[in-house]
Amino acid sequence: MDVAWSPHDAWLASCSVDNTVVIWNAVKFPEILATLRGHSGLVKGLTWDPVGKYIASQADDRSLKVWRTLDWQLETSITKPFDECGGTTHVLRLSWSPDGHYLVSAHAMNNSGPTAQIIEREGWKTNMDFVGHRKAVTVVKFNPKIFKKKQKNGSSAKPSCPYCCCAVGSKDRSLSVWSSIQGPWVQGLREPSGRGGLPSFRSPLPPLSFQLTCLKRPLVVIHELFDKSIMDISWTLNGLGILVCSMDGSVAFLDFSQDELGDPLSEEEKSRIHQSTYGKSLAIMAEAQLSTAVIENPEMLQYQRRQQLGQGGTAARETGATAAVAGVVNGESLEDIRKNLLKKQVETRTADGRRRITPLCIAQLDTGDFSTAFFNSIPLSGSLAGTMLTSHSGPQLLPLDSSTPVSFSASKPPTEPVATAGARPAGDAVSKDSVNATSTPAALSPSVLTTPSKIEPMKAFDSRFTERSKATPGAPSLTSMTPTAVERLKEQGLVKEPRPRDVLESSSDSDEKVPVAKPSSLSKRKLELEVETVEKKKKGRPRKDARLMPMSLSVQSPASLTAEKDTVCLSIPAPTLKLPMPGPQRAFTLQVSSDPSMYIEVENDVTAVGGLKLSRLKCNREGKEWETVLTSRILTAAGSCDVVCVACEKRTLSVFSACGRRLLPPILLPSPISTLHCTGSYVMALTAAATLSVWDVHRQVVVVKEESLHSILAGSDMTVSQILLTQHGIPVMNLSDGKAYCFNPSLSTWNLVSDKQDSLAQCADFRSSLHPQDAMLCSGPLATVQGRASTSGRQAARLFSVPHVVQQETTLAYLESQVAAALTLQSSHEYRHWLLLYARYLVNEGFEYRLREICKDLLGPVHCSTGSQWESTVVGLRKRELLKELLPVIGQNLRFQRLFTECQEQLDILRDK
Amino acid sequence: MAKVSVLNVAVLENPSPFHSPFRFEISFECNEALADDLEWKIIYVGSAESEEFDQILDSVLVGPVPAGRHMFIFQADAPNPSLIPETDAVGVTVVLITCTYHGQEFIRVGYYVNNEYPNPELRENPPLKPDFSQLQRNILASNPRVTRFHINWDNNTDRLEAIENQDPTLGCGLPLSCTPIKGLGLPGCIPGLLPENSMDCI
């Protein structure tokens, strides 16, 4: 029904009677980029947004739909102005104004009069329309040029505001031409040139808020131009002529003079308007620039060629990926991906020999939300809901005492939890799992087994669909068990006094409880196995047998995780800045790491010879064990792979090597310990008086010396919610208000590295610079502090409509602060990640100045004197290597070819040296 | 809120001979990068009466899983016929696809599977000892049964509590619609697969 070229000429869109719009890749016909489905009637008109961000279509289904070109998803569907329309026109050729601000529809109705609806880009508002035609509007076509008012001698000195011009054709055989002028100040300058009773412009808004035009009447109206309806309109490229065709078989040409329309702006001026309003759209820039810019030197040419070759090589993968997006979106080329998926699927083996598949990413996260709809739109089938209810309410609503599960178990096959009540006097074991959903249906099955009908098996199956898999030992049964275990731990915490250090006790009662929390759905044999495990654990080396006893491991690791979390939860009374201290305990255990498995056991007040009371510290690392004794009671302990340290009651801090050798004489702390932390060879001690010290034990130097937390905690009721010590000995404090500070030892300052309420993060949008793999690459202290999966920078564009310039600024500011934070945290991995991202953004958006500065710093002086201050590395990364990584990024934008060449040449010189 | 939702499961190569591998194409969406791998399993129910005959055909780890939509093909060998009770070899049974995260199962997709002899003669007079080489497996792909479980995605104590206090009916599964994909020979509904009177439980 209609075709339209995209603004950068690489795509062609066509719409058809099959209710779809197809986007063709004009560079590689007949490749289909996307098929836009959603209209429920013949699609009769198409128009591209002049900056290439959207495409709009109008159809017989009384809707106008705007689609995003980024992911080919529906942006909006406008139906209100078309409610009264009938499907009476052959075509519905809508048009987008060349400045991109307005979209004008064909046939719309307003108070039962035919109109051409004006839709604002900003919020897709439909407040204005062109009225006056007596029959439906079939065609709207904007002049491709943007005009400027002709400057007359002696007219006002105000800069003339650019405006657009639009021709409207209708079934009533007449044509009207409207000149739409932006800005209210031109109002009244022009006299309406039409006669009374002719089409006029109408708006419900007061005149001053007119955005589109000052004209209440069209520039010109030609009645009875044809014998039949107007079918199409086309402007000449210079914008001064119109060709109009009609159903009666004739074509008319209208010629305007510049006096009538105004001075057309040049293409450069036009694109400047686009850039100032929308910023550069990548889609347009990349291709338009590549075709026009002259490559100035052979290196660049070579690079570009290489890139093209590379693209050829990776083409398969890329087209696969794009096709995947298109395919899932449209259900079109899904077949193709599927054919290749198995071949392309990356399969590896894990250390323990298991298959591991790397899934093919078929879409970024924010490409629309059909997933939830997918599930929720389907009504819940009655019987299934019933089954589910039993399966879920079973464990939750029937907290049976220990005798009941036995009766259930009796009716069950031997795999079922016979052992529940028997193996242990599980008086307080709620044994939730034993009342599994299956119990009910399965218990029924013996009675129905005799009937030959297939209904019974089906019923039995029903339960199978819902119950959790028990056939898979270990993992699944953990599901409901984990909460129990943790709950139990909590109870412990409640019964005893609340302790900051929540640990798995090695005392006998805690041993009792761990197995109790075990899923009772396990067989008796299993349970016995666990008892064994526990006993082994008492001896302090269960981890060696980790593979044999997955259960004991899985019980412990979540629990000890919570323990670790609790450890760092300190509540600090703000005014006095007195941090809580750990109270003395008789014994506790602390897991340092799970891989390699390492944990510390502390037993205080072990009676020794001569009535002296000693404390024992035991450390177990991958089965190897050492122990030592201290004279004072141990309050808290911490460890890393390199060191183990303990803080004692007498305000002393003792540090041991990984093998248990004492590294230092006891350090006397200025005040009692609050929290102790170890990472690598760094030991961090936070005292109750809110001072923080970090030492590097191996190099025997102080990193942070009794630094007060006063500056970051002062003034409000904030508490430290998490403490982190990076690999480089940088302490990071997460506060309860969502801010995180790290201490910069070289500047002796607390630096803000993360703020949950940071509005910059909310507004930043650097999605175009993100690589699909980036999400997984970025992990480190900064990511930990800021929350791993922060989706910031991706959704911003969708959430807020911010002017592009503002968004650019916020994005830059955000990226820069990320780079700086990563640098301060000395997280080289993250620094590289953010720096590359930042550079990519600078390249995409064309910020040469800052890009040049980065390159200059990374390159350093080529001919350096001995007195050069330049450091060749940054956080352990070689700056020039980083620059080499940046170069391909810079080379992507031909505008930076000089910068590219400069850097390339200087790097070459350096290499040759 | 579950971090992973399964968007679609397409049954590939269906129907197929009994000995040919199961092949499912699974697409899922993840709204937050996952720290660890997902574990997927295919479980073949050998007999409706007892779990004893369940066979885990295969289990794979899937990862890394960044935020976004993903897709993979899960292929598993056919069940071991010697572990299937002879009386249950022919007829309707179930195959389950489950996914666990941190050992917690959060989704289970079940399909009815009909094993029958395509040869009408054999169908009329089935051999006493089932002839697996002649059997054809037909997965009722149009009628998946989906159950979802609330799990703890974060290893966070607070969340755990919240989950424990949650209405048990929340977050249970909804039937998954499985769009038949053209060219794969998925019949909308296989006639004769289910006896009339069992339709009420679907």
mmCIF file of N, CA and C in Angstrom, chain A residues 335 338 341-342 345 354-358 360-363 365 367-368 370-371 374-376 378 380 383-384 388-389 392 396 449 455 458 461-462 464-469 472 475-476 478-479 483 486-487 490 562 776 789, chain B residues 6-7 12 23 25 29-30 32 37 39 41 48-49 51 54 56 58-59 61-64 68-73 75 92-94 102-103 105 108 110 112 145 147 149 157 164 168-169 172-174 176-177 181-182 197 201:
data_model
loop_
_atom_site.group_PDB
_atom_site.id
_atom_site.type_symbol
_atom_site.label_atom_id
_atom_site.label_comp_id
_atom_site.label_asym_id
_atom_site.label_seq_id
_atom_site.Cartn_x
_atom_site.Cartn_y
_atom_site.Cartn_z
ATOM 1 N N GLU A 335 13.141 -19.711 12.685
ATOM 2 C CA GLU A 335 13.559 -20.974 12.092
ATOM 3 C C GLU A 335 15.061 -20.988 11.822
ATOM 4 N N ARG A 338 17.162 -21.280 14.909
ATOM 5 C CA ARG A 338 17.065 -22.611 15.478
ATOM 6 C C ARG A 338 17.984 -23.564 14.738
ATOM 7 N N LEU A 341 21.327 -22.788 16.003
ATOM 8 C CA LEU A 341 21.551 -22.660 17.440
ATOM 9 C C LEU A 341 22.385 -23.811 17.983
ATOM 10 N N LEU A 342 22.003 -25.005 17.604
ATOM 11 C CA LEU A 342 22.687 -26.153 18.181
ATOM 12 C C LEU A 342 24.137 -26.182 17.739
ATOM 13 N N GLN A 345 25.894 -23.316 19.548
ATOM 14 C CA GLN A 345 25.820 -23.351 21.004
ATOM 15 C C GLN A 345 27.167 -23.724 21.611
ATOM 16 N N ARG A 354 30.713 -31.604 34.415
ATOM 17 C CA ARG A 354 29.332 -31.425 34.006
ATOM 18 C C ARG A 354 29.253 -30.585 32.750
ATOM 19 N N ARG A 355 28.179 -30.829 31.994
ATOM 20 C CA ARG A 355 27.985 -30.030 30.784
ATOM 21 C C ARG A 355 27.543 -28.633 31.176
ATOM 22 N N ARG A 356 28.079 -27.650 30.489
ATOM 23 C CA ARG A 356 27.644 -26.287 30.747
ATOM 24 C C ARG A 356 27.412 -25.607 29.413
ATOM 25 N N ILE A 357 26.219 -25.104 29.241
ATOM 26 C CA ILE A 357 25.854 -24.463 27.982
ATOM 27 C C ILE A 357 25.856 -22.954 28.186
ATOM 28 N N THR A 358 26.478 -22.261 27.268
ATOM 29 C CA THR A 358 26.378 -20.810 27.294
ATOM 30 C C THR A 358 25.193 -20.416 26.432
ATOM 31 N N LEU A 360 22.534 -18.478 24.137
ATOM 32 C CA LEU A 360 22.664 -17.438 23.117
ATOM 33 C C LEU A 360 21.801 -16.262 23.535
ATOM 34 N N CYS A 361 22.433 -15.130 23.665
ATOM 35 C CA CYS A 361 21.663 -13.946 24.054
ATOM 36 C C CYS A 361 20.904 -13.459 22.838
ATOM 37 N N ILE A 362 19.599 -13.449 22.929
ATOM 38 C CA ILE A 362 18.841 -13.059 21.748
ATOM 39 C C ILE A 362 18.291 -11.663 21.864
ATOM 40 N N ALA A 363 18.379 -11.066 23.025
ATOM 41 C CA ALA A 363 17.887 -9.693 23.125
ATOM 42 C C ALA A 363 18.431 -9.081 24.391
ATOM 43 N N LEU A 365 17.951 -6.647 27.592
ATOM 44 C CA LEU A 365 16.866 -6.741 28.565
ATOM 45 C C LEU A 365 15.639 -5.938 28.176
ATOM 46 N N THR A 367 13.742 -4.758 25.793
ATOM 47 C CA THR A 367 13.145 -4.664 24.472
ATOM 48 C C THR A 367 11.648 -4.933 24.545
ATOM 49 N N GLY A 368 11.062 -4.527 25.616
ATOM 50 C CA GLY A 368 9.629 -4.741 25.711
ATOM 51 C C GLY A 368 9.356 -5.869 26.666
ATOM 52 N N PHE A 370 7.167 -8.721 26.791
ATOM 53 C CA PHE A 370 6.133 -9.673 26.467
ATOM 54 C C PHE A 370 6.207 -10.911 27.314
ATOM 55 N N SER A 371 7.254 -10.990 28.090
ATOM 56 C CA SER A 371 7.427 -12.216 28.840
ATOM 57 C C SER A 371 6.347 -12.412 29.885
ATOM 58 N N PHE A 374 3.147 -13.181 28.434
ATOM 59 C CA PHE A 374 3.166 -14.523 27.912
ATOM 60 C C PHE A 374 2.542 -15.495 28.893
ATOM 61 N N PHE A 375 2.914 -15.350 30.122
ATOM 62 C CA PHE A 375 2.392 -16.269 31.109
ATOM 63 C C PHE A 375 1.022 -15.851 31.617
ATOM 64 N N ASN A 376 0.889 -14.578 31.852
ATOM 65 C CA ASN A 376 -0.291 -14.156 32.580
ATOM 66 C C ASN A 376 -1.537 -14.094 31.728
ATOM 67 N N ILE A 378 -2.646 -16.200 29.876
ATOM 68 C CA ILE A 378 -3.306 -17.488 29.733
ATOM 69 C C ILE A 378 -4.038 -17.819 31.020
ATOM 70 N N LEU A 380 -5.680 -19.559 34.108
ATOM 71 C CA LEU A 380 -5.275 -20.667 34.944
ATOM 72 C C LEU A 380 -6.304 -21.769 34.809
ATOM 73 N N SER A 383 -8.204 -27.337 37.171
ATOM 74 C CA SER A 383 -7.683 -28.510 37.863
ATOM 75 C C SER A 383 -6.224 -28.282 38.250
ATOM 76 N N LEU A 384 -5.532 -27.605 37.385
ATOM 77 C CA LEU A 384 -4.122 -27.371 37.665
ATOM 78 C C LEU A 384 -3.975 -26.494 38.895
ATOM 79 N N MET A 388 -1.980 -27.310 42.346
ATOM 80 C CA MET A 388 -0.937 -26.445 42.833
ATOM 81 C C MET A 388 -1.218 -26.008 44.255
ATOM 82 N N LEU A 389 -2.489 -25.783 44.483
ATOM 83 C CA LEU A 389 -2.864 -25.337 45.815
ATOM 84 C C LEU A 389 -2.459 -26.388 46.830
ATOM 85 N N HIS A 392 1.267 -26.613 47.340
ATOM 86 C CA HIS A 392 1.911 -25.536 48.074
ATOM 87 C C HIS A 392 1.368 -25.357 49.474
ATOM 88 N N GLN A 396 2.849 -25.729 53.853
ATOM 89 C CA GLN A 396 2.742 -24.474 54.579
ATOM 90 C C GLN A 396 1.622 -24.495 55.614
ATOM 91 N N LEU A 449 -5.344 -48.192 41.616
ATOM 92 C CA LEU A 449 -4.479 -48.930 40.710
ATOM 93 C C LEU A 449 -5.228 -50.014 39.967
ATOM 94 N N ILE A 455 -7.243 -42.722 33.436
ATOM 95 C CA ILE A 455 -7.449 -41.477 34.182
ATOM 96 C C ILE A 455 -6.555 -41.431 35.404
ATOM 97 N N MET A 458 -3.101 -40.455 34.899
ATOM 98 C CA MET A 458 -3.065 -39.037 34.591
ATOM 99 C C MET A 458 -3.112 -38.214 35.856
ATOM 100 N N PHE A 461 0.027 -38.272 37.412
ATOM 101 C CA PHE A 461 0.928 -37.389 36.694
ATOM 102 C C PHE A 461 0.735 -35.956 37.129
ATOM 103 N N ASP A 462 -0.514 -35.631 37.334
ATOM 104 C CA ASP A 462 -0.792 -34.245 37.687
ATOM 105 C C ASP A 462 0.072 -33.792 38.845
ATOM 106 N N ARG A 464 2.802 -34.988 39.549
ATOM 107 C CA ARG A 464 4.191 -34.973 39.143
ATOM 108 C C ARG A 464 4.573 -33.651 38.504
ATOM 109 N N PHE A 465 3.571 -33.051 37.931
ATOM 110 C CA PHE A 465 3.868 -31.782 37.298
ATOM 111 C C PHE A 465 4.194 -30.717 38.329
ATOM 112 N N THR A 466 3.645 -30.905 39.497
ATOM 113 C CA THR A 466 3.765 -29.810 40.442
ATOM 114 C C THR A 466 4.754 -30.054 41.557
ATOM 115 N N GLU A 467 4.932 -31.273 41.915
ATOM 116 C CA GLU A 467 5.808 -31.492 43.063
ATOM 117 C C GLU A 467 7.247 -31.188 42.676
ATOM 118 N N ARG A 468 8.030 -30.931 43.651
ATOM 119 C CA ARG A 468 9.438 -30.700 43.348
ATOM 120 C C ARG A 468 10.144 -32.022 43.119
ATOM 121 N N SER A 469 11.127 -31.977 42.310
ATOM 122 C CA SER A 469 11.769 -33.232 41.947
ATOM 123 C C SER A 469 12.534 -33.784 43.127
ATOM 124 N N THR A 472 16.036 -36.039 42.175
ATOM 125 C CA THR A 472 17.342 -35.422 42.035
ATOM 126 C C THR A 472 17.860 -35.077 43.408
ATOM 127 N N ALA A 475 20.487 -31.112 45.428
ATOM 128 C CA ALA A 475 20.097 -29.762 45.128
ATOM 129 C C ALA A 475 18.636 -29.401 45.403
ATOM 130 N N PRO A 476 17.665 -30.045 44.775
ATOM 131 C CA PRO A 476 16.305 -29.535 44.914
ATOM 132 C C PRO A 476 15.808 -29.574 46.340
ATOM 133 N N LEU A 478 17.098 -28.909 48.806
ATOM 134 C CA LEU A 478 17.627 -27.784 49.570
ATOM 135 C C LEU A 478 16.610 -26.662 49.665
ATOM 136 N N THR A 479 15.816 -26.555 48.616
ATOM 137 C CA THR A 479 14.876 -25.468 48.474
ATOM 138 C C THR A 479 14.184 -25.069 49.760
ATOM 139 N N PRO A 483 15.561 -22.290 54.105
ATOM 140 C CA PRO A 483 14.896 -21.380 55.041
ATOM 141 C C PRO A 483 14.859 -21.945 56.455
ATOM 142 N N VAL A 486 18.126 -21.564 58.173
ATOM 143 C CA VAL A 486 18.419 -20.191 58.546
ATOM 144 C C VAL A 486 17.509 -19.754 59.685
ATOM 145 N N GLU A 487 16.262 -20.184 59.555
ATOM 146 C CA GLU A 487 15.308 -19.855 60.603
ATOM 147 C C GLU A 487 15.841 -20.352 61.941
ATOM 148 N N LYS A 490 18.411 -18.350 63.281
ATOM 149 C CA LYS A 490 17.846 -17.125 63.841
ATOM 150 C C LYS A 490 17.296 -17.361 65.229
ATOM 151 N N THR A 562 25.083 -16.006 55.792
ATOM 152 C CA THR A 562 24.313 -15.065 56.592
ATOM 153 C C THR A 562 25.136 -14.613 57.773
ATOM 154 N N MET A 776 28.393 -9.177 31.859
ATOM 155 C CA MET A 776 29.049 -10.192 32.681
ATOM 156 C C MET A 776 30.499 -9.854 32.961
ATOM 157 N N ALA A 789 23.705 -5.863 39.720
ATOM 158 C CA ALA A 789 22.950 -5.781 38.478
ATOM 159 C C ALA A 789 22.230 -4.451 38.378
ATOM 160 N N VAL B 6 10.672 -18.229 32.066
ATOM 161 C CA VAL B 6 10.808 -19.004 30.838
ATOM 162 C C VAL B 6 9.810 -18.463 29.831
ATOM 163 N N LEU B 7 10.297 -18.101 28.675
ATOM 164 C CA LEU B 7 9.425 -17.503 27.671
ATOM 165 C C LEU B 7 8.775 -18.565 26.799
ATOM 166 N N LEU B 12 11.406 -29.876 19.769
ATOM 167 C CA LEU B 12 11.940 -30.083 18.422
ATOM 168 C C LEU B 12 11.868 -31.570 18.064
ATOM 169 N N ARG B 23 14.867 -33.189 22.388
ATOM 170 C CA ARG B 23 15.493 -31.915 22.076
ATOM 171 C C ARG B 23 14.487 -30.802 22.325
ATOM 172 N N GLU B 25 14.023 -26.588 22.712
ATOM 173 C CA GLU B 25 14.648 -25.277 22.555
ATOM 174 C C GLU B 25 14.005 -24.361 23.597
ATOM 175 N N GLU B 29 13.997 -15.398 29.897
ATOM 176 C CA GLU B 29 14.406 -14.023 30.101
ATOM 177 C C GLU B 29 14.890 -13.858 31.513
ATOM 178 N N CYS B 30 15.940 -13.105 31.639
ATOM 179 C CA CYS B 30 16.509 -12.883 32.951
ATOM 180 C C CYS B 30 16.548 -11.384 33.163
ATOM 181 N N GLU B 32 17.986 -9.764 35.632
ATOM 182 C CA GLU B 32 19.130 -9.305 36.411
ATOM 183 C C GLU B 32 20.222 -10.344 36.194
ATOM 184 N N ASP B 37 25.177 -20.246 37.765
ATOM 185 C CA ASP B 37 24.536 -20.898 36.633
ATOM 186 C C ASP B 37 23.148 -21.412 37.001
ATOM 187 N N GLU B 39 20.572 -24.532 36.507
ATOM 188 C CA GLU B 39 20.710 -25.944 36.207
ATOM 189 C C GLU B 39 19.397 -26.452 35.632
ATOM 190 N N LYS B 41 17.177 -29.657 33.933
ATOM 191 C CA LYS B 41 17.130 -31.121 33.946
ATOM 192 C C LYS B 41 15.975 -31.595 33.086
ATOM 193 N N ALA B 48 3.773 -43.995 35.862
ATOM 194 C CA ALA B 48 2.970 -43.013 36.564
ATOM 195 C C ALA B 48 2.842 -43.359 38.036
ATOM 196 N N GLU B 49 2.951 -44.639 38.338
ATOM 197 C CA GLU B 49 2.636 -45.063 39.694
ATOM 198 C C GLU B 49 3.751 -44.746 40.675
ATOM 199 N N GLU B 51 7.724 -43.006 41.555
ATOM 200 C CA GLU B 51 8.852 -42.162 41.169
ATOM 201 C C GLU B 51 10.112 -42.976 40.966
ATOM 202 N N ASP B 54 11.533 -42.848 37.625
ATOM 203 C CA ASP B 54 11.949 -41.572 37.024
ATOM 204 C C ASP B 54 13.403 -41.674 36.587
ATOM 205 N N ILE B 56 16.516 -39.280 35.233
ATOM 206 C CA ILE B 56 17.029 -37.966 34.849
ATOM 207 C C ILE B 56 17.802 -38.174 33.569
ATOM 208 N N ASP B 58 19.124 -35.957 31.597
ATOM 209 C CA ASP B 58 20.342 -35.155 31.544
ATOM 210 C C ASP B 58 20.159 -33.935 32.426
ATOM 211 N N SER B 59 21.249 -33.387 32.846
ATOM 212 C CA SER B 59 21.180 -32.104 33.520
ATOM 213 C C SER B 59 22.350 -31.274 33.044
ATOM 214 N N LEU B 61 24.294 -27.278 33.128
ATOM 215 C CA LEU B 61 24.386 -25.943 33.697
ATOM 216 C C LEU B 61 24.281 -24.969 32.540
ATOM 217 N N VAL B 62 23.587 -23.888 32.764
ATOM 218 C CA VAL B 62 23.478 -22.872 31.733
ATOM 219 C C VAL B 62 23.979 -21.561 32.317
ATOM 220 N N GLY B 63 24.970 -21.021 31.692
ATOM 221 C CA GLY B 63 25.507 -19.769 32.187
ATOM 222 C C GLY B 63 26.722 -19.379 31.390
ATOM 223 N N PRO B 64 27.252 -18.231 31.553
ATOM 224 C CA PRO B 64 26.735 -17.178 32.433
ATOM 225 C C PRO B 64 25.460 -16.546 31.865
ATOM 226 N N GLY B 68 18.765 -10.197 30.126
ATOM 227 C CA GLY B 68 18.363 -10.231 28.731
ATOM 228 C C GLY B 68 17.639 -11.512 28.400
ATOM 229 N N ARG B 69 17.399 -11.680 27.134
ATOM 230 C CA ARG B 69 16.693 -12.872 26.696
ATOM 231 C C ARG B 69 17.682 -13.851 26.107
ATOM 232 N N HIS B 70 17.520 -15.077 26.451
ATOM 233 C CA HIS B 70 18.480 -16.074 26.007
ATOM 234 C C HIS B 70 17.766 -17.298 25.483
ATOM 235 N N MET B 71 18.553 -18.071 24.833
ATOM 236 C CA MET B 71 17.958 -19.238 24.218
ATOM 237 C C MET B 71 19.026 -20.317 24.128
ATOM 238 N N PHE B 72 18.637 -21.536 24.326
ATOM 239 C CA PHE B 72 19.587 -22.621 24.114
ATOM 240 C C PHE B 72 18.801 -23.873 23.782
ATOM 241 N N ILE B 73 19.511 -24.839 23.285
ATOM 242 C CA ILE B 73 18.865 -26.112 22.972
ATOM 243 C C ILE B 73 19.341 -27.130 23.983
ATOM 244 N N GLN B 75 19.481 -30.884 24.796
ATOM 245 C CA GLN B 75 19.328 -32.181 24.171
ATOM 246 C C GLN B 75 19.703 -33.248 25.171
ATOM 247 N N VAL B 92 0.732 -43.478 27.752
ATOM 248 C CA VAL B 92 1.009 -42.080 28.061
ATOM 249 C C VAL B 92 1.896 -41.971 29.299
ATOM 250 N N THR B 93 2.877 -41.164 29.217
ATOM 251 C CA THR B 93 3.687 -40.847 30.386
ATOM 252 C C THR B 93 4.045 -39.356 30.346
ATOM 253 N N VAL B 94 5.050 -38.993 31.089
ATOM 254 C CA VAL B 94 5.322 -37.573 31.270
ATOM 255 C C VAL B 94 6.818 -37.319 31.144
ATOM 256 N N HIS B 102 20.679 -22.196 42.427
ATOM 257 C CA HIS B 102 21.203 -22.453 43.764
ATOM 258 C C HIS B 102 20.513 -23.658 44.375
ATOM 259 N N GLY B 103 20.263 -24.632 43.546
ATOM 260 C CA GLY B 103 19.656 -25.836 44.044
ATOM 261 C C GLY B 103 18.181 -25.732 44.342
ATOM 262 N N GLU B 105 14.440 -25.351 42.899
ATOM 263 C CA GLU B 105 13.671 -25.457 41.666
ATOM 264 C C GLU B 105 12.673 -24.314 41.600
ATOM 265 N N ARG B 108 8.933 -25.723 36.523
ATOM 266 C CA ARG B 108 8.818 -27.106 36.074
ATOM 267 C C ARG B 108 7.827 -27.109 34.925
ATOM 268 N N GLY B 110 5.993 -29.545 32.307
ATOM 269 C CA GLY B 110 5.727 -30.945 32.052
ATOM 270 C C GLY B 110 4.983 -31.155 30.747
ATOM 271 N N TYR B 112 2.902 -34.252 28.448
ATOM 272 C CA TYR B 112 2.484 -35.628 28.276
ATOM 273 C C TYR B 112 3.208 -36.205 27.085
ATOM 274 N N ARG B 145 2.450 -28.167 30.873
ATOM 275 C CA ARG B 145 1.938 -27.826 32.202
ATOM 276 C C ARG B 145 3.075 -27.173 32.955
ATOM 277 N N THR B 147 4.595 -25.222 36.229
ATOM 278 C CA THR B 147 4.487 -24.901 37.652
ATOM 279 C C THR B 147 5.678 -24.039 38.016
ATOM 280 N N PHE B 149 7.719 -22.049 41.148
ATOM 281 C CA PHE B 149 7.906 -22.012 42.592
ATOM 282 C C PHE B 149 8.616 -20.732 42.972
ATOM 283 N N THR B 157 18.720 -13.376 53.944
ATOM 284 C CA THR B 157 17.880 -13.868 55.026
ATOM 285 C C THR B 157 16.525 -13.188 55.055
ATOM 286 N N GLU B 164 8.685 -17.180 53.191
ATOM 287 C CA GLU B 164 8.000 -18.128 54.056
ATOM 288 C C GLU B 164 6.608 -17.644 54.432
ATOM 289 N N PRO B 168 0.724 -19.153 49.901
ATOM 290 C CA PRO B 168 1.263 -20.284 49.151
ATOM 291 C C PRO B 168 0.737 -20.352 47.719
ATOM 292 N N THR B 169 -0.411 -19.778 47.491
ATOM 293 C CA THR B 169 -0.948 -19.878 46.137
ATOM 294 C C THR B 169 -0.286 -18.918 45.188
ATOM 295 N N CYS B 172 2.430 -19.633 41.876
ATOM 296 C CA CYS B 172 2.387 -20.970 41.331
ATOM 297 C C CYS B 172 2.308 -20.857 39.825
ATOM 298 N N GLY B 173 2.434 -21.947 39.224
ATOM 299 C CA GLY B 173 2.530 -21.917 37.774
ATOM 300 C C GLY B 173 1.242 -21.613 37.069
ATOM 301 N N LEU B 174 1.413 -21.183 35.894
ATOM 302 C CA LEU B 174 0.307 -21.006 34.988
ATOM 303 C C LEU B 174 0.629 -21.849 33.777
ATOM 304 N N LEU B 176 1.672 -22.860 30.362
ATOM 305 C CA LEU B 176 2.539 -22.196 29.392
ATOM 306 C C LEU B 176 1.958 -22.473 28.029
ATOM 307 N N SER B 177 1.843 -21.456 27.257
ATOM 308 C CA SER B 177 1.340 -21.731 25.925
ATOM 309 C C SER B 177 2.533 -22.015 25.052
ATOM 310 N N ILE B 181 5.231 -24.375 16.084
ATOM 311 C CA ILE B 181 6.035 -23.705 15.084
ATOM 312 C C ILE B 181 5.898 -24.462 13.780
ATOM 313 N N LYS B 182 5.620 -23.691 12.775
ATOM 314 C CA LYS B 182 5.360 -24.351 11.509
ATOM 315 C C LYS B 182 6.616 -25.041 11.007
ATOM 316 N N ASN B 197 -12.365 -39.231 28.386
ATOM 317 C CA ASN B 197 -12.729 -38.910 29.757
ATOM 318 C C ASN B 197 -11.582 -38.296 30.548
ATOM 319 N N CYS B 201 -8.977 -33.306 33.048
ATOM 320 C CA CYS B 201 -7.871 -32.957 33.939
ATOM 321 C C CYS B 201 -6.778 -32.196 33.218
#
